[in-house]
CSV table of C-alpha atoms in Angstrom, one decimal:
chain,number,residue,atom,x,y,z
S,271,MET,CA,-7.3,9.8,31.3
S,272,THR,CA,-8.5,6.9,29.2
S,273,ASP,CA,-12.0,6.8,30.7
S,274,HIS,CA,-15.1,6.8,28.6
S,275,ASP,CA,-16.1,10.5,29.1
S,276,HIS,CA,-12.6,11.6,28.2
S,277,LYS,CA,-12.7,9.6,25.0
S,278,LEU,CA,-16.0,11.2,24.1
S,279,ASP,CA,-14.5,14.6,24.7
S,280,VAL,CA,-11.6,13.8,22.4
S,281,ILE,CA,-14.0,12.7,19.7
S,282,ALA,CA,-16.1,15.8,20.1
S,283,ALA,CA,-12.9,18.0,19.9
S,284,TYR,CA,-11.9,16.0,16.8
S,285,VAL,CA,-15.2,16.7,15.0
S,286,ASP,CA,-15.1,20.3,16.2
S,287,GLY,CA,-11.5,20.8,14.9
S,288,PHE,CA,-12.8,19.9,11.4
S,289,ASP,CA,-15.8,22.2,11.8
S,290,ARG,CA,-13.5,25.1,12.6
S,291,ALA,CA,-10.8,24.0,10.0
S,292,ASP,CA,-8.3,24.1,12.9
S,293,ALA,CA,-5.4,21.8,12.0
S,294,GLU,CA,-3.5,23.0,15.1
S,295,ALA,CA,-6.2,21.9,17.4
S,296,LEU,CA,-6.5,18.6,15.7
S,297,ALA,CA,-2.7,18.0,16.0
S,298,ASP,CA,-2.8,19.0,19.6
S,299,LEU,CA,-5.0,16.0,20.4
S,300,TYR,CA,-2.0,13.8,19.6
S,301,ALA,CA,1.0,12.8,21.6
S,302,GLU,CA,4.3,13.9,20.1
S,303,GLU,CA,5.4,10.4,18.9
S,304,ALA,CA,1.9,9.5,17.6
S,305,THR,CA,1.2,7.7,14.3
S,306,VAL,CA,-1.7,8.0,11.9
S,307,GLU,CA,-2.6,5.3,9.3
S,308,ASP,CA,-5.3,6.7,7.0
S,309,PRO,CA,-6.5,4.5,5.4
S,310,VAL,CA,-5.2,1.3,7.1
S,311,GLY,CA,-2.8,-0.2,4.7
S,312,ALA,CA,-1.3,3.2,3.7
S,313,ALA,CA,2.1,4.4,4.9
S,314,ARG,CA,2.0,5.6,8.5
S,315,ILE,CA,2.4,9.3,9.3
S,316,MET,CA,4.9,9.5,12.1
S,317,GLY,CA,5.0,12.2,14.7
S,318,ARG,CA,2.8,15.2,15.6
S,319,ASP,CA,4.5,17.6,13.1
S,320,ALA,CA,3.8,15.4,10.2
S,321,ILE,CA,0.3,14.8,11.6
S,322,ARG,CA,-0.3,18.6,11.7
S,323,GLY,CA,0.6,18.7,8.0
S,324,PHE,CA,-1.9,15.9,7.2
S,325,TYR,CA,-4.7,17.8,8.9
S,326,ARG,CA,-3.7,21.1,7.2
S,327,THR,CA,-4.3,19.4,3.9
S,328,ALA,CA,-7.6,17.9,5.1
S,329,VAL,CA,-9.1,21.1,6.5
S,330,ALA,CA,-7.9,23.0,3.4
S,331,ARG,CA,-10.1,20.7,1.3
S,332,GLY,CA,-13.1,21.6,3.5
S,333,ILE,CA,-13.6,18.2,4.9
S,334,LYS,CA,-16.3,17.9,7.7
S,335,LEU,CA,-17.2,14.9,9.9
S,336,GLU,CA,-20.6,13.7,11.0
S,337,MET,CA,-20.9,10.9,13.5
S,338,SER,CA,-23.0,7.9,12.3
S,339,GLY,CA,-23.2,5.8,15.5
S,340,SER,CA,-22.1,5.4,19.1
S,341,PRO,CA,-18.4,5.4,20.0
S,342,ARG,CA,-17.3,2.1,21.3
S,343,THR,CA,-14.8,2.6,24.1
S,344,SER,CA,-12.7,-0.5,24.9
S,345,GLY,CA,-9.5,-0.6,27.1
S,346,ASP,CA,-7.2,2.2,26.0
S,347,SER,CA,-9.0,2.6,22.7
S,348,VAL,CA,-12.2,3.9,21.2
S,349,ALA,CA,-13.7,3.1,17.8
S,350,PHE,CA,-16.4,5.2,16.2
S,351,PRO,CA,-18.3,5.3,12.9
S,352,PHE,CA,-18.7,8.6,11.0
S,353,HIS,CA,-19.2,10.1,7.5
S,354,VAL,CA,-16.7,12.4,5.9
S,355,HIS,CA,-18.4,15.1,3.9
S,356,ARG,CA,-16.3,16.5,1.0
S,357,GLN,CA,-16.5,17.9,-2.4
S,358,SER,CA,-14.8,16.1,-5.3
S,359,GLY,CA,-15.0,17.3,-8.9
S,360,GLY,CA,-17.8,19.7,-7.9
S,361,ARG,CA,-19.9,17.0,-6.4
S,362,ASP,CA,-20.8,16.3,-2.8
S,363,GLU,CA,-19.5,13.0,-1.6
S,364,ILE,CA,-19.6,11.1,1.7
S,365,ILE,CA,-17.0,8.6,2.8
S,366,GLU,CA,-18.1,6.0,5.4
S,367,VAL,CA,-15.2,5.7,7.9
S,368,ILE,CA,-14.4,3.9,11.2
S,369,ASP,CA,-11.6,5.5,13.1
S,370,VAL,CA,-9.8,3.8,16.0
S,371,PHE,CA,-8.0,6.0,18.5
S,372,ARG,CA,-5.6,4.5,21.0
S,373,LEU,CA,-4.8,6.9,23.9
S,374,ASP,CA,-1.9,7.2,26.3
S,375,ALA,CA,-2.0,7.7,30.0
S,376,GLU,CA,-2.3,11.5,29.5
S,377,GLY,CA,-5.3,11.0,27.3
S,378,ARG,CA,-3.6,11.9,24.1
S,379,ILE,CA,-4.0,9.9,20.9
S,380,VAL,CA,-0.9,7.8,20.3
S,381,GLU,CA,-2.3,5.8,17.3
S,382,MET,CA,-5.0,6.6,14.9
S,383,ARG,CA,-6.2,4.0,12.3
S,384,ALA,CA,-8.8,4.9,9.7
S,385,TYR,CA,-10.7,2.1,8.1
S,386,TRP,CA,-12.3,2.9,4.7
S,387,GLY,CA,-11.9,1.9,1.1
S,388,PRO,CA,-13.0,2.9,-2.4
S,389,GLN,CA,-16.4,1.1,-1.8
S,390,ASN,CA,-17.1,3.5,1.0
S,391,ILE,CA,-17.0,6.6,-1.2
S,392,LYS,CA,-20.6,7.5,-2.2
S,393,PRO,CA,-22.5,10.4,-3.7
S,394,ARG,CA,-24.1,12.4,-1.0
S,395,PRO,CA,-27.8,11.5,-0.8
R,93,MET,CA,-8.1,-13.3,-0.9
R,94,THR,CA,-8.2,-10.0,0.9
R,95,ASP,CA,-10.4,-8.2,-1.6
R,96,HIS,CA,-13.6,-6.3,-0.7
R,97,ASP,CA,-16.1,-9.0,-1.9
R,98,HIS,CA,-14.3,-11.7,0.0
R,99,LYS,CA,-14.4,-9.6,3.2
R,100,LEU,CA,-18.1,-9.1,2.8
R,101,ASP,CA,-18.5,-12.9,2.4
R,102,VAL,CA,-16.6,-13.5,5.6
R,103,ILE,CA,-18.8,-11.0,7.5
R,104,ALA,CA,-21.9,-12.6,6.0
R,105,ALA,CA,-20.7,-16.0,7.1
R,106,TYR,CA,-19.9,-14.6,10.5
R,107,VAL,CA,-23.5,-13.3,11.0
R,108,ASP,CA,-24.9,-16.5,9.6
R,109,GLY,CA,-22.8,-18.6,12.0
R,110,PHE,CA,-24.5,-16.9,14.9
R,111,ASP,CA,-27.9,-17.3,13.3
R,112,ARG,CA,-27.3,-21.0,13.0
R,113,ALA,CA,-25.6,-21.2,16.4
R,114,ASP,CA,-22.7,-23.0,14.6
R,115,ALA,CA,-19.5,-22.5,16.6
R,116,GLU,CA,-17.6,-24.8,14.2
R,117,ALA,CA,-18.4,-22.7,11.2
R,118,LEU,CA,-17.4,-19.5,13.1
R,119,ALA,CA,-14.1,-21.0,14.2
R,120,ASP,CA,-13.4,-22.2,10.6
R,121,LEU,CA,-13.3,-18.6,9.4
R,122,TYR,CA,-10.1,-18.3,11.4
R,123,ALA,CA,-6.5,-19.2,10.7
R,124,GLU,CA,-5.0,-21.8,13.0
R,125,GLU,CA,-2.8,-19.3,14.8
R,126,ALA,CA,-5.4,-16.5,15.0
R,127,THR,CA,-6.1,-14.3,18.0
R,128,VAL,CA,-9.3,-12.8,19.4
R,129,GLU,CA,-9.4,-9.8,21.7
R,130,ASP,CA,-13.0,-9.3,22.8
R,131,PRO,CA,-13.3,-6.7,24.2
R,132,VAL,CA,-10.1,-4.9,23.3
R,133,GLY,CA,-8.2,-4.6,26.5
R,134,ALA,CA,-9.1,-8.2,27.7
R,135,ALA,CA,-6.7,-11.1,27.5
R,136,ARG,CA,-6.3,-12.4,23.9
R,137,ILE,CA,-7.6,-15.8,23.0
R,138,MET,CA,-4.9,-17.6,21.2
R,139,GLY,CA,-5.4,-20.2,18.4
R,140,ARG,CA,-8.4,-21.7,16.6
R,141,ASP,CA,-9.2,-24.3,19.3
R,142,ALA,CA,-9.5,-21.8,22.0
R,143,ILE,CA,-11.5,-19.5,19.6
R,144,ARG,CA,-13.9,-22.4,18.9
R,145,GLY,CA,-14.5,-22.7,22.7
R,146,PHE,CA,-15.2,-18.9,22.8
R,147,TYR,CA,-17.9,-19.2,20.1
R,148,ARG,CA,-19.4,-22.3,21.7
R,149,THR,CA,-20.1,-20.2,24.8
R,150,ALA,CA,-21.4,-17.3,22.8
R,151,VAL,CA,-23.8,-19.3,20.6
R,152,ALA,CA,-25.0,-21.3,23.7
R,153,ARG,CA,-26.1,-17.9,25.1
R,154,GLY,CA,-28.3,-17.4,22.1
R,155,ILE,CA,-26.3,-14.4,20.9
R,156,LYS,CA,-27.3,-13.0,17.4
R,157,LEU,CA,-25.8,-10.2,15.3
R,158,GLU,CA,-27.4,-7.4,13.3
R,159,MET,CA,-25.3,-5.2,11.1
R,160,SER,CA,-25.8,-1.5,11.8
R,161,GLY,CA,-23.7,0.1,9.0
R,162,SER,CA,-21.5,-0.5,6.0
R,163,PRO,CA,-18.3,-2.6,6.4
R,164,ARG,CA,-15.1,-0.5,5.9
R,165,THR,CA,-12.5,-2.5,4.0
R,166,SER,CA,-9.0,-1.1,4.3
R,167,GLY,CA,-5.8,-2.9,3.3
R,168,ASP,CA,-5.8,-6.4,4.8
R,169,SER,CA,-8.5,-5.5,7.3
R,170,VAL,CA,-12.2,-4.7,7.6
R,171,ALA,CA,-14.1,-2.9,10.3
R,172,PHE,CA,-17.8,-3.1,10.7
R,173,PRO,CA,-20.5,-1.8,13.2
R,174,PHE,CA,-23.2,-4.1,14.5
R,175,HIS,CA,-25.5,-4.9,17.4
R,176,VAL,CA,-25.3,-8.0,19.5
R,177,HIS,CA,-28.7,-9.1,20.6
R,178,ARG,CA,-28.8,-11.1,23.8
R,179,GLN,CA,-30.9,-11.9,26.8
R,180,SER,CA,-29.5,-11.0,30.2
R,181,GLY,CA,-31.5,-11.5,33.4
R,182,GLY,CA,-34.7,-12.2,31.4
R,183,ARG,CA,-34.4,-8.8,29.5
R,184,ASP,CA,-33.5,-8.2,25.9
R,185,GLU,CA,-30.3,-6.2,25.5
R,186,ILE,CA,-28.3,-4.9,22.7
R,187,ILE,CA,-24.5,-4.3,22.7
R,188,GLU,CA,-23.2,-1.8,20.1
R,189,VAL,CA,-19.9,-3.3,18.8
R,190,ILE,CA,-17.3,-2.5,16.2
R,191,ASP,CA,-15.3,-5.6,15.1
R,192,VAL,CA,-12.0,-5.4,13.2
R,193,PHE,CA,-10.9,-8.5,11.2
R,194,ARG,CA,-7.4,-8.7,9.8
R,195,LEU,CA,-7.1,-11.4,7.1
R,196,ASP,CA,-4.2,-13.5,5.9
R,197,ALA,CA,-3.3,-14.2,2.2
R,198,GLU,CA,-5.8,-17.2,2.2
R,199,GLY,CA,-8.6,-14.9,3.3
R,200,ARG,CA,-8.9,-16.3,6.8
R,201,ILE,CA,-9.1,-14.1,9.9
R,202,VAL,CA,-5.8,-13.9,11.7
R,203,GLU,CA,-6.8,-11.2,14.2
R,204,MET,CA,-10.2,-10.2,15.6
R,205,ARG,CA,-10.5,-7.1,17.8
R,206,ALA,CA,-14.0,-6.2,19.2
R,207,TYR,CA,-14.5,-2.7,20.5
R,208,TRP,CA,-17.3,-2.2,23.0
R,209,GLY,CA,-17.6,-1.2,26.7
R,210,PRO,CA,-20.2,-1.1,29.5
R,211,GLN,CA,-21.6,2.1,28.0
R,212,ASN,CA,-22.5,0.2,24.8
R,213,ILE,CA,-24.9,-2.2,26.6
R,214,LYS,CA,-28.5,-0.9,26.3
R,215,PRO,CA,-32.0,-2.2,26.8
R,216,ARG,CA,-33.4,-3.3,23.5
R,217,PRO,CA,-35.7,-0.6,22.2
């Protein structure tokens, strides 16, 4: 379950989970012992329960995702570029992000790493 | 030496090294004990000498890089999307790639991971 089409399905379900503000569905994409590092360099969130809390906060802020290039599937992993759309202080912002998912044999995410920094936060054009 | 501007300089030097077909300059961006995994899932290339050989082969094939989005700097790392331009069997191809560089305290690359797969190889439009 680490083939290319499955990885595309996981990414589509990930974007859809934000569209529907469904933190449960987002957490269900993860293995129980998964970790999330968002952004890379921050403390890692350990385990699906903590990950569910992370997504509850995110969807409560109204965050939506928009793909900005092709997913790159490679071994047990997939990297993909996207824009986060959010409101901050009453203004529309985008954040340019690259996420890397590593999947287990069952096709669930075991490691998520989100690459972005302050320079990637921009007013929405 | 892991700040945003330095990371942009490293990426610019990386693209430039391919433009000038300069494998020595590309290898000099790396720490002596660095590793390269290209694509992710393949055997890792260990150490700057082996990495130099890897880039000699790449530049001898005439490979050039074109950025296709903003670099995402995050902690000690930077991820960036680009296209490889190459000729294969007399035809122009692109490969959509996302590279992740992890840098050491001196600002040299200690780990490079390249995300791409067969589905990312496309005829050049």
